[in-house]
Coordinates of C-alpha atoms in Angstrom, one line a residue:
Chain D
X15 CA 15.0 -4.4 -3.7
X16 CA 17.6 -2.1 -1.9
X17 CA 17.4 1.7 -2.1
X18 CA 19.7 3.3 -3.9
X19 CA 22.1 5.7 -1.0
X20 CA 20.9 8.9 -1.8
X21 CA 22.3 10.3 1.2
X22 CA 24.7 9.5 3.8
X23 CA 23.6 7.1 6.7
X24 CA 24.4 9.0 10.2
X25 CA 24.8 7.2 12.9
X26 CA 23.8 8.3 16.3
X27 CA 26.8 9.0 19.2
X28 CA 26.1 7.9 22.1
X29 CA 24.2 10.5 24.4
X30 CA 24.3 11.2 28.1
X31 CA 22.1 13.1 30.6
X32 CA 18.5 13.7 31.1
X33 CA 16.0 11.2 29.3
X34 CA 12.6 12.4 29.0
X35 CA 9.7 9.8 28.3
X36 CA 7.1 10.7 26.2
X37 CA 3.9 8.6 26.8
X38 CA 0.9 8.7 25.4
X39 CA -2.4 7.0 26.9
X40 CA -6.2 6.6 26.8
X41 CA -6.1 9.6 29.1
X42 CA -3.8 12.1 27.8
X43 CA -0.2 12.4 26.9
X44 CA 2.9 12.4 30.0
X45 CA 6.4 12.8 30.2
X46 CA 8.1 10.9 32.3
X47 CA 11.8 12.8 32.7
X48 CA 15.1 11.6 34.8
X49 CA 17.9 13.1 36.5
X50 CA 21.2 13.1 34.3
X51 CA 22.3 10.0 35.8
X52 CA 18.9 8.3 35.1
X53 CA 18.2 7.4 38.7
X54 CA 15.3 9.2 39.5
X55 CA 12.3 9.8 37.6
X56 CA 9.2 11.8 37.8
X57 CA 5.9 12.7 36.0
X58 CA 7.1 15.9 35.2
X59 CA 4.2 17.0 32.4
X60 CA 0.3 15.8 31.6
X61 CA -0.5 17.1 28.3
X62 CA -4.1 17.3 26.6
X63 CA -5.7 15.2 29.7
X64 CA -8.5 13.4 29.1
X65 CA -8.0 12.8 25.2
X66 CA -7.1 9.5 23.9
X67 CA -3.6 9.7 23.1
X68 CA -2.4 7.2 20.3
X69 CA 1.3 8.2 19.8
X70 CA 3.5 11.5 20.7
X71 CA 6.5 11.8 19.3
X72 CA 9.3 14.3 19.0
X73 CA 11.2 15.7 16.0
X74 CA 14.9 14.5 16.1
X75 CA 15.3 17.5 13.3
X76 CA 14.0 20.2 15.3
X77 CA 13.9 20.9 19.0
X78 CA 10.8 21.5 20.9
X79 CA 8.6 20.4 18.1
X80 CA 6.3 17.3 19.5
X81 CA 3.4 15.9 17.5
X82 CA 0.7 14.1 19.2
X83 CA -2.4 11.8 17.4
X84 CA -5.2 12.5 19.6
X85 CA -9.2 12.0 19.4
X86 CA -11.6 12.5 22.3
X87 CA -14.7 10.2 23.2
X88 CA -16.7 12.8 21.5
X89 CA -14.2 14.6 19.2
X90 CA -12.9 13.2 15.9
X91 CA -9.5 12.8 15.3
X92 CA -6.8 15.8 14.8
X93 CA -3.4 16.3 15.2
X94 CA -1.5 18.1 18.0
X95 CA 1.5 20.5 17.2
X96 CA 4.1 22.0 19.6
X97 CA 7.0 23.8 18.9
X98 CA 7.8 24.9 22.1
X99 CA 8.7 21.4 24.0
X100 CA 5.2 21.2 25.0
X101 CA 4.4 24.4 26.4
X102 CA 1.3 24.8 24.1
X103 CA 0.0 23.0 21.7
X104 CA -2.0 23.8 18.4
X105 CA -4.6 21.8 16.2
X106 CA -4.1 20.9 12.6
X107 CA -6.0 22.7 10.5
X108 CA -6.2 19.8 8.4
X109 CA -5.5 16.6 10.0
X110 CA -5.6 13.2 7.8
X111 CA -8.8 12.4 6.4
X112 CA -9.6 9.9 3.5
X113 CA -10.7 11.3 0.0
X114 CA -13.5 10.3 -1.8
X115 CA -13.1 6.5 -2.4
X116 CA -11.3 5.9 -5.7
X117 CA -13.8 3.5 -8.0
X118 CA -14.0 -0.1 -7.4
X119 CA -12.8 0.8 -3.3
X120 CA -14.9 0.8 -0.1
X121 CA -15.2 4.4 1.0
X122 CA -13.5 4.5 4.8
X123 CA -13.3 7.2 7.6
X124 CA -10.2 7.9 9.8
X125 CA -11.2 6.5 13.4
X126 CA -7.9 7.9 15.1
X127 CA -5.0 8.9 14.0
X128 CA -2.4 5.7 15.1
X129 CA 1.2 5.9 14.0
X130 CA 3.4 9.2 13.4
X131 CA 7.0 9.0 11.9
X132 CA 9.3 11.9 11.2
X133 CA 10.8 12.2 7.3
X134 CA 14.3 11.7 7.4
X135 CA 17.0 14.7 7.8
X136 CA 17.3 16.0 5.0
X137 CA 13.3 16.5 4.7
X138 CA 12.8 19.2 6.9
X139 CA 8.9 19.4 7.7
X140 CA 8.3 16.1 6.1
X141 CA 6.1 13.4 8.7
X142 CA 4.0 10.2 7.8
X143 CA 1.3 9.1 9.0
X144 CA -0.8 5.6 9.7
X145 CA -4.4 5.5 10.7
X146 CA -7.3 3.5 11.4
X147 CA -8.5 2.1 9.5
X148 CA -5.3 1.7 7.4
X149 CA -4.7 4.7 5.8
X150 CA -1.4 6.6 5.0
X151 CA -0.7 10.4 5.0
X152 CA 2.0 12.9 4.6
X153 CA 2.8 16.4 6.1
X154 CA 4.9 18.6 4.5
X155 CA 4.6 21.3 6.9
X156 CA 5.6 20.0 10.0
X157 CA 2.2 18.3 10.9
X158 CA -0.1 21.7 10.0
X159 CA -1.7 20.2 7.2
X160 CA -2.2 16.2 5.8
X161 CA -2.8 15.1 2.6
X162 CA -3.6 11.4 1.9
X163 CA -0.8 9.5 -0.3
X164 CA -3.0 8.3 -3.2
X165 CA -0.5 5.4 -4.1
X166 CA -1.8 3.6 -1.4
X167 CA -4.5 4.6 -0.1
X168 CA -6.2 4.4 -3.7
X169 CA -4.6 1.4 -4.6
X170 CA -6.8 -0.7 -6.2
X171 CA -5.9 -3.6 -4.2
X172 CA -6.1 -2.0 -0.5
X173 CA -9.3 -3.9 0.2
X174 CA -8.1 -7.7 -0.4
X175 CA -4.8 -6.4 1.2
X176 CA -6.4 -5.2 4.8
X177 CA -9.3 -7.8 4.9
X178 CA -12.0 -5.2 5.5
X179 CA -12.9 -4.1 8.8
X180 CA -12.9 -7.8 10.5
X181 CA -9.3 -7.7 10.1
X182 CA -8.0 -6.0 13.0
X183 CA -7.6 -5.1 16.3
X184 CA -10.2 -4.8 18.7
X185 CA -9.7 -1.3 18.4
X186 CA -9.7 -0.8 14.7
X187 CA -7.3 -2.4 11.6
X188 CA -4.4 -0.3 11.7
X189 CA -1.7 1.0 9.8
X190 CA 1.8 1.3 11.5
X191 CA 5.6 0.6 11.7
X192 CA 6.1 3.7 9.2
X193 CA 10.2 2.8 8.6
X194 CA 11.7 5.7 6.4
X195 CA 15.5 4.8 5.0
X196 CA 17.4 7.1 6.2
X197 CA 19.5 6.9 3.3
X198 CA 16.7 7.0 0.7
X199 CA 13.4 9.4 1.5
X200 CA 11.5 7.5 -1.0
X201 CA 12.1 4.0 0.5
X202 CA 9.4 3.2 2.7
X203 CA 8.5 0.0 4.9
X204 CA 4.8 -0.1 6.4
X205 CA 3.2 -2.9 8.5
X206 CA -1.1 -3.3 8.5
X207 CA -2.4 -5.4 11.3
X208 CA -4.3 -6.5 9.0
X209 CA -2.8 -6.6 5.5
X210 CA 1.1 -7.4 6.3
X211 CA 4.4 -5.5 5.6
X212 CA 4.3 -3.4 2.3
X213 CA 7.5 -1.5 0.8
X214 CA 7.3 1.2 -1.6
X215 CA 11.0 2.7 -3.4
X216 CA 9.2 5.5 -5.3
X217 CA 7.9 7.4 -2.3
X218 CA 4.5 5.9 -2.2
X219 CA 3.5 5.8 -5.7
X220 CA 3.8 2.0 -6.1
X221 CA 3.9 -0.9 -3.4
X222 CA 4.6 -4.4 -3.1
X223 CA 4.0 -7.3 -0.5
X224 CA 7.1 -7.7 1.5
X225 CA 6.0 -11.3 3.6
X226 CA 7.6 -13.6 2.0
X227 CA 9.3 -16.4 4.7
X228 CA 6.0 -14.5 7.2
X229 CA 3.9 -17.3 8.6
X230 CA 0.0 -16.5 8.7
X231 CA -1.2 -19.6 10.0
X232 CA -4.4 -18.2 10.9
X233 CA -5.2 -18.2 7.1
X234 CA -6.9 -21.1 5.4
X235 CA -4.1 -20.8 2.4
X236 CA -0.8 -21.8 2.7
X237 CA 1.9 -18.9 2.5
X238 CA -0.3 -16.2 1.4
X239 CA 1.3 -13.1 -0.3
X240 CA -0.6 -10.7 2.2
X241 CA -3.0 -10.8 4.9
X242 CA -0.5 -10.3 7.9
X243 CA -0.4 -9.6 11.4
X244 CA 2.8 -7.6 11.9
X245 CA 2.7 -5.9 15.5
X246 CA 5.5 -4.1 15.1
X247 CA 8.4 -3.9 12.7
X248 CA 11.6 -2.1 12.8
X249 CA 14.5 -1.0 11.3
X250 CA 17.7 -1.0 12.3
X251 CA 19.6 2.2 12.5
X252 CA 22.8 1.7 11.8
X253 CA 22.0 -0.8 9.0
X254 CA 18.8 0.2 7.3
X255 CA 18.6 -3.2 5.6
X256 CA 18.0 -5.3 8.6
X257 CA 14.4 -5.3 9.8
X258 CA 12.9 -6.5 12.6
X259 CA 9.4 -7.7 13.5
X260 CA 7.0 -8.6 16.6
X261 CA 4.6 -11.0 14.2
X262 CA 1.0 -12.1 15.5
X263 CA 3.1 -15.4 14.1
X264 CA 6.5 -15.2 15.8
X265 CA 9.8 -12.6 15.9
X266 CA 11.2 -12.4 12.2
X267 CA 14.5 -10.6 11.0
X268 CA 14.9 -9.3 7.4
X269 CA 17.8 -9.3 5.8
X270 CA 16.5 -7.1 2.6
X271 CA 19.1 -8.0 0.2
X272 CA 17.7 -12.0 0.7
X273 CA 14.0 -10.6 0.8
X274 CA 12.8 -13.5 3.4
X275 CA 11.4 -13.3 6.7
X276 CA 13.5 -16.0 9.2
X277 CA 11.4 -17.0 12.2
X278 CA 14.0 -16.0 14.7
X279 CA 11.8 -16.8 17.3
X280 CA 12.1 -20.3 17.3
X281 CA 14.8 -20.0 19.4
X282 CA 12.8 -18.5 22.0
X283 CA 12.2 -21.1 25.0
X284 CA 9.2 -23.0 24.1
X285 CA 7.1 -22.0 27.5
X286 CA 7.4 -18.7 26.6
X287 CA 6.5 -18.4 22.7
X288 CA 7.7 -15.9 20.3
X289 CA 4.2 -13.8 20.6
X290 CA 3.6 -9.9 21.5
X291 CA 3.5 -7.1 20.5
X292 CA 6.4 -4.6 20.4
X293 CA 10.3 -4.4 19.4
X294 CA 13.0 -2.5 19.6
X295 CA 16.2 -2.6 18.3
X296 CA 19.5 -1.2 19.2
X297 CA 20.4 2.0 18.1
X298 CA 24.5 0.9 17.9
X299 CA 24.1 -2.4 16.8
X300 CA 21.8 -4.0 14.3
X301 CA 21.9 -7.9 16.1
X302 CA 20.8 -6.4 19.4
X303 CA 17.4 -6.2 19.8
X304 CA 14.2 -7.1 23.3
X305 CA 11.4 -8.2 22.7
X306 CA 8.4 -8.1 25.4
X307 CA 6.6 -11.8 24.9
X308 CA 3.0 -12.4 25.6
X309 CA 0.3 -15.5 25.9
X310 CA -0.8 -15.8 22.3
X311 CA -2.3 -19.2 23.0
X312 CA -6.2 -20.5 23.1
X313 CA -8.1 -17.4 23.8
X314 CA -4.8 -15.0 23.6
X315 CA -5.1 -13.4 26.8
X316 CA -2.2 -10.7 25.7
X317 CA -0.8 -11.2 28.8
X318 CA 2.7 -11.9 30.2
X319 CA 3.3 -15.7 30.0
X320 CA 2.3 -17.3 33.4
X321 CA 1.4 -13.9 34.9
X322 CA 5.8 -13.2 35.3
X323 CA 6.8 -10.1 32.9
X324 CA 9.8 -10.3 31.4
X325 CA 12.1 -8.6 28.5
X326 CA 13.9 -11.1 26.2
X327 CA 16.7 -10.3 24.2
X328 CA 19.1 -11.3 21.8
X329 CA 22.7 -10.1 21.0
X330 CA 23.6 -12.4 18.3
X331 CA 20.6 -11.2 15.8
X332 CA 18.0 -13.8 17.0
X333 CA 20.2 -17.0 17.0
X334 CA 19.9 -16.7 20.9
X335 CA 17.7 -15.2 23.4
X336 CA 18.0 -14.3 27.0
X337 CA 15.3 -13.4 29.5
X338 CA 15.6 -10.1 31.4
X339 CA 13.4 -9.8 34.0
X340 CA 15.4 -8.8 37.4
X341 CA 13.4 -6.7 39.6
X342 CA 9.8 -7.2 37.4
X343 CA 7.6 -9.1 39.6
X344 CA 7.7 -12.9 39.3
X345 CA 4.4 -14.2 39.7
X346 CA 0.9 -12.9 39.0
X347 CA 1.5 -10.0 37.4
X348 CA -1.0 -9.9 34.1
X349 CA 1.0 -7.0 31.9
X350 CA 0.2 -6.3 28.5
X351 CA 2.7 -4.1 26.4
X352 CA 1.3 -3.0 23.2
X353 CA 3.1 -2.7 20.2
X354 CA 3.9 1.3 20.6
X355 CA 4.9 0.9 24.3
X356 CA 8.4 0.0 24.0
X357 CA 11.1 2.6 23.6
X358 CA 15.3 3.1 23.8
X359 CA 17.4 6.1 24.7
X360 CA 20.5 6.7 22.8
X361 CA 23.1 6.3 25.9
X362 CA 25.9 3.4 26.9
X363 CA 24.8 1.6 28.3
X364 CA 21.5 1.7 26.1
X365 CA 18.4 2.6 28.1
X366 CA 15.1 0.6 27.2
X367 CA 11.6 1.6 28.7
X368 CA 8.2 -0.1 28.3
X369 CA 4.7 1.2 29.7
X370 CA 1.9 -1.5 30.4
X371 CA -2.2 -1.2 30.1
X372 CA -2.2 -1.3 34.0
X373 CA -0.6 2.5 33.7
X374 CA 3.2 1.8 34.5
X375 CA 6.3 2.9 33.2
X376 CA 9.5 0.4 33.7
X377 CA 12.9 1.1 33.0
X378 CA 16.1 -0.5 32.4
X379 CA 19.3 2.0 32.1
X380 CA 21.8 -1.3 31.7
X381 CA 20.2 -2.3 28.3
X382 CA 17.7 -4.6 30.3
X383 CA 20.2 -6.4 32.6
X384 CA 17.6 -5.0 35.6
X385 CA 14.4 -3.3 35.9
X386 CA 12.5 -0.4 38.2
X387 CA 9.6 0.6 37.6
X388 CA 9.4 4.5 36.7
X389 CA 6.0 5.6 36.9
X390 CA 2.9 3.9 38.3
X391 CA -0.7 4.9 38.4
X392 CA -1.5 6.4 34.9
X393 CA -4.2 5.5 32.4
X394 CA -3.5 2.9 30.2
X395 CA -0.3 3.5 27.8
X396 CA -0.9 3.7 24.4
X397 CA 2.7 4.6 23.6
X398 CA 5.9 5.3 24.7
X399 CA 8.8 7.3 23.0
X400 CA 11.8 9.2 23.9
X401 CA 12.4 12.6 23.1
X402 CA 14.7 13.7 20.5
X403 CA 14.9 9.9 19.4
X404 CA 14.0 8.6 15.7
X405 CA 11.2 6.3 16.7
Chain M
X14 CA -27.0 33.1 14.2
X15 CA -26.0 32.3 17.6
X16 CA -24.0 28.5 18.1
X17 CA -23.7 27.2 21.4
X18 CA -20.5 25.1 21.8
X19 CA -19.6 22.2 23.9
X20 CA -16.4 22.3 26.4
X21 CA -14.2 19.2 24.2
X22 CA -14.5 22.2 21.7
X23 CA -13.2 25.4 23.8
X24 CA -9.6 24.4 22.6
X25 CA -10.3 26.5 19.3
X26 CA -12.2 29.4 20.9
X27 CA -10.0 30.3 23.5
X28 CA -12.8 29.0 25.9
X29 CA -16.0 31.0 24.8
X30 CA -18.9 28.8 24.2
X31 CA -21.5 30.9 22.6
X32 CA -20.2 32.1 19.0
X33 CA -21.2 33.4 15.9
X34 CA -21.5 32.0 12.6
X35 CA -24.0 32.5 9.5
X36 CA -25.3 29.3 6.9
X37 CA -28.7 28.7 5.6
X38 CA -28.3 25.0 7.1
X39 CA -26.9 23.4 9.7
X40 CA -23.5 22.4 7.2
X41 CA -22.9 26.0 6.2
X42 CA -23.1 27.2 9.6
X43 CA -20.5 24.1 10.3
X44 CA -18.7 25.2 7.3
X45 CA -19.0 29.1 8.6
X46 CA -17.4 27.6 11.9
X47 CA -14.4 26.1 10.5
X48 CA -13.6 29.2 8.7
X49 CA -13.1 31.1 12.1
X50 CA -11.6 27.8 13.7
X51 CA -9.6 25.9 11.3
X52 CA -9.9 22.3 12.2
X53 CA -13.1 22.2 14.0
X54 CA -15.9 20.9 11.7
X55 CA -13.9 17.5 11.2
X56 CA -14.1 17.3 14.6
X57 CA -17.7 16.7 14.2
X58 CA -18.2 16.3 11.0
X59 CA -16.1 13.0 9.7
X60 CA -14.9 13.3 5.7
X61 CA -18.0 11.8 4.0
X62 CA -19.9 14.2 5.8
X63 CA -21.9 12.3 8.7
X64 CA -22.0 13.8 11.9
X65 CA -19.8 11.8 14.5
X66 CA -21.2 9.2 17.0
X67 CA -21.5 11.3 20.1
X68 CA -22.1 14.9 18.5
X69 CA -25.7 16.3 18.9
X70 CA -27.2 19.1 17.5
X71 CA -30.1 21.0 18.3
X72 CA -31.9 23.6 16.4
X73 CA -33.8 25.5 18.9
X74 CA -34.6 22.6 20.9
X75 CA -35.0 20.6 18.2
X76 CA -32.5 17.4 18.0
X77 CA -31.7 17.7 14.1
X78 CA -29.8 14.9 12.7
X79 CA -29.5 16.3 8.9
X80 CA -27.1 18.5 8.4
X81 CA -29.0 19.9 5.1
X82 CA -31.8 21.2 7.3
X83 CA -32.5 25.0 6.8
X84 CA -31.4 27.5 9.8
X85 CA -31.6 30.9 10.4
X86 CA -32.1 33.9 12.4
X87 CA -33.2 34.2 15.7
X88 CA -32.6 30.3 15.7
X89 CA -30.4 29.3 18.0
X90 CA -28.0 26.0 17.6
X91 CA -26.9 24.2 20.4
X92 CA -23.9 21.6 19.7
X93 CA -23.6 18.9 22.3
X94 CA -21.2 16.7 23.3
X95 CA -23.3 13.1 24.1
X96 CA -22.7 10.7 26.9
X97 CA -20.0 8.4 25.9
X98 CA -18.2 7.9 29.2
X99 CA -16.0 5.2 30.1

């Protein structure tokens, strides 16, 4: 089903100047910032060291405002607010925490606080947010205070969706890829590793399955309606109706209006595979997307295939791929990218950055044509975003 | 009654560790907590009302791991922060 334009779609301009990095890690949150020509980088700021840093992510609405889902080793979950670019930060008073289990549902706990999207612009103060296990909440304040969205969190079928807690990721089942339509604040796009992609049009009050054409071939039934592994899905900006996803089973596009996933990733070379985790997709052009492949095969080491990293992408909306991988080491070089570690900037040429669980920050300021490496020697990334960008 | 507070949790007292706070049980004095610090029992407390993994409390000296457990004056609670390195 299409949303209905309720509002105008804007499409970014280009931008120019400095790009600032925001990453977030098992050890606190960084930003990585440039010179105006991109050049040269630095850690400029460590934020909240120490905590476990899921995802920080800026307001394109509202300068200097940053949210950041944190937790420590001791320390439940909460939510971080700044609306000073980072200079300090405050608590939520109330961070997302589930209600009372509805009848008939398991009661759950939020573990951490995974996934944070902005509202679109003309919902000032509104953010989302996906936790672990899969839960969904909403801000209306800017992040102060979270109250649970009962449509799907209560929905009587959230426990045969997810799969229970054996359904996810070693560190918790997770619910991510928060995709708001720009043109239509009610029409929302989540992905559950486990569970699947789910679309609501009526601002989380109802969902369906969206997995049709998804291949779960690590179920025993054939073309089940839910019970996905979506890593990461997208959508595109300047065509809300093409979606993107990194599946545990392959690279899929989404054309909404024909409602079928297309395993674009057969066209991926066959040594490599169509498995990992993140994706991004250009902010100027819907066909234009990189992908960061991984070794899903026998034990799934997670790992870049044959210990040589590289960046694939496509121009053509999947039909091709190329591999970008000029200046990333070539041989024995074990990277694993997860599926919040993979950002773009909004300049020509397109700037597209990924952070690694050995603590690195790459960079590619040519739209992946060739790579440095931006930032070594910091915990394990969790995430990586730009500022001022729409994740 | 006095509550002695771990460092993770200086962040909502500007950095004192020995506060305030009055309950007739371990919860109210939680409750009593979050009141002054907004935020800070679900910290420790998760939202069906267990105590989180690596939170200790002590009554006295006295590890108490039900929250319902009466408290008051001159007891002292201590709130610790467990190992859980890594």
């Amino acid at each position: 089903m299409n949303a209905s334009a309720k509002h105008k779609l804007r499409v970014p301009r280009p931008k120019s100047g400095v790009v600032r990095i925001l990453v977030g890690t098992r050890k606190g949150a960084f930003v990585i910032k440039s010179d105006r020509e991109r050049k040269a980088w630095k850690v400029d700021k460590v934020w909240m060291l120490g905590h476990t840093v899921h995802h920080v992510v800026s307001d394109p609405r509202e300068s200097g405002t940053i949210l950041m889902a944190a937790r420590t080793g001791h320390l439940g979950p909460t939510i971080f607010r700044s609306t000073d670019s980072g200079k300090t930060f405050t608590e939520a008073s109330k961070p997302p925490a589930f209600e009372p289990a509805a009848e008939g549902l398991s009661q759950r706990t939020v573990n951490h606080t995974f996934w944070l999207t902005p509202g679109t612009d003309q919902e000032a103060g509104v953010w989302w947010a996906g936790t672990s296990p899969q839960g969904l909440f909403k801000s209306r304040d800017g992040g102060r205070t979270w109250k649970p969205v009962r449509g799907f969190n209560n929905h009587p079928m959230l426990d045969q969706w997810t799969g229970g807690e054996k359904d996810g990721t070693p560190d918790g089942p997770k619910l991510h890829s928060i995709n708001i339509d720009p043109r239509d604040p009610d029409h929302v796009y989540i992905g559950m590793s486990g569970g699947g992609v789910f679309e609501s049009t009526n601002g989380g009050r109802s969902w369906e399955p969206l997995n049709r054409g998804c291949a779960a071939d690590f179920m025993p039934m054939e073309n089940p309606e839910y019970g996905h592994d979506p890593h990461c899905m997208v959508m595109a900006r300047t065509n809300p109706d093409r979606l993107w996803q990194q599946n545990h089973c392959g690279i899929y596009r989404m054309d909404r209006e024909e409602g079928v996933w297309q395993r674009v990733g057969k066209a991926m070379p066959k040594a490599v595979g169509d498995v990992g985790f993140p994706i991004v997709v250009s902010p100027f052009d819907p066909d234009s997307a990189w992908v960061f492949p991984m070794d899903g095969t026998s034990v799934w080491p997670r790992t870049s295939p044959g210990g040589a990293p590289s960046v694939y992408h496509t121009a053509d909306a999947g039909k091709s791929w190329k591999r970008q991988d000029r200046g990333m080491p070539s041989e024995h070089a074990y990277w694993t990218v997860k599926r919040q570690c993979m950002a773009h900037d909004e300049h020509d040429p397109l700037g597209v950055y990924l952070g690694t669980s050995q603590g690195e920050i790459w960079g590619s300021i040519n739209e992946g044509r060739t790579w440095k490496v931006l930032a070594r020697n910091l915990p394990h990334v969790y995430s990586v975003e730009v500022l001022g960008i729409q994740p | 009654m006095k509550v002695y507070l771990p460092s993770p949790l200086y962040s909502y007292t500007g950095g004192k560790s020995l506060v305030e706070a009055r309950g007739d049980t371990i919860r109210e004095v939680l409750a009593a907590l979050d009141a002054q610090y907004p935020g800070m029992a679900f910290r420790m407390v998760d939202e069906v009302g267990h105590l989180r993994r690596h939170i200790r409390i002590f009554v006295d000296e006295r590890p108490e791991e039900d929250l319902d457990t009466k408290v008051q004056d001159p007891m002292v609670l201590h709130i610790v922060a467990a190992l859980s390195g890594g």
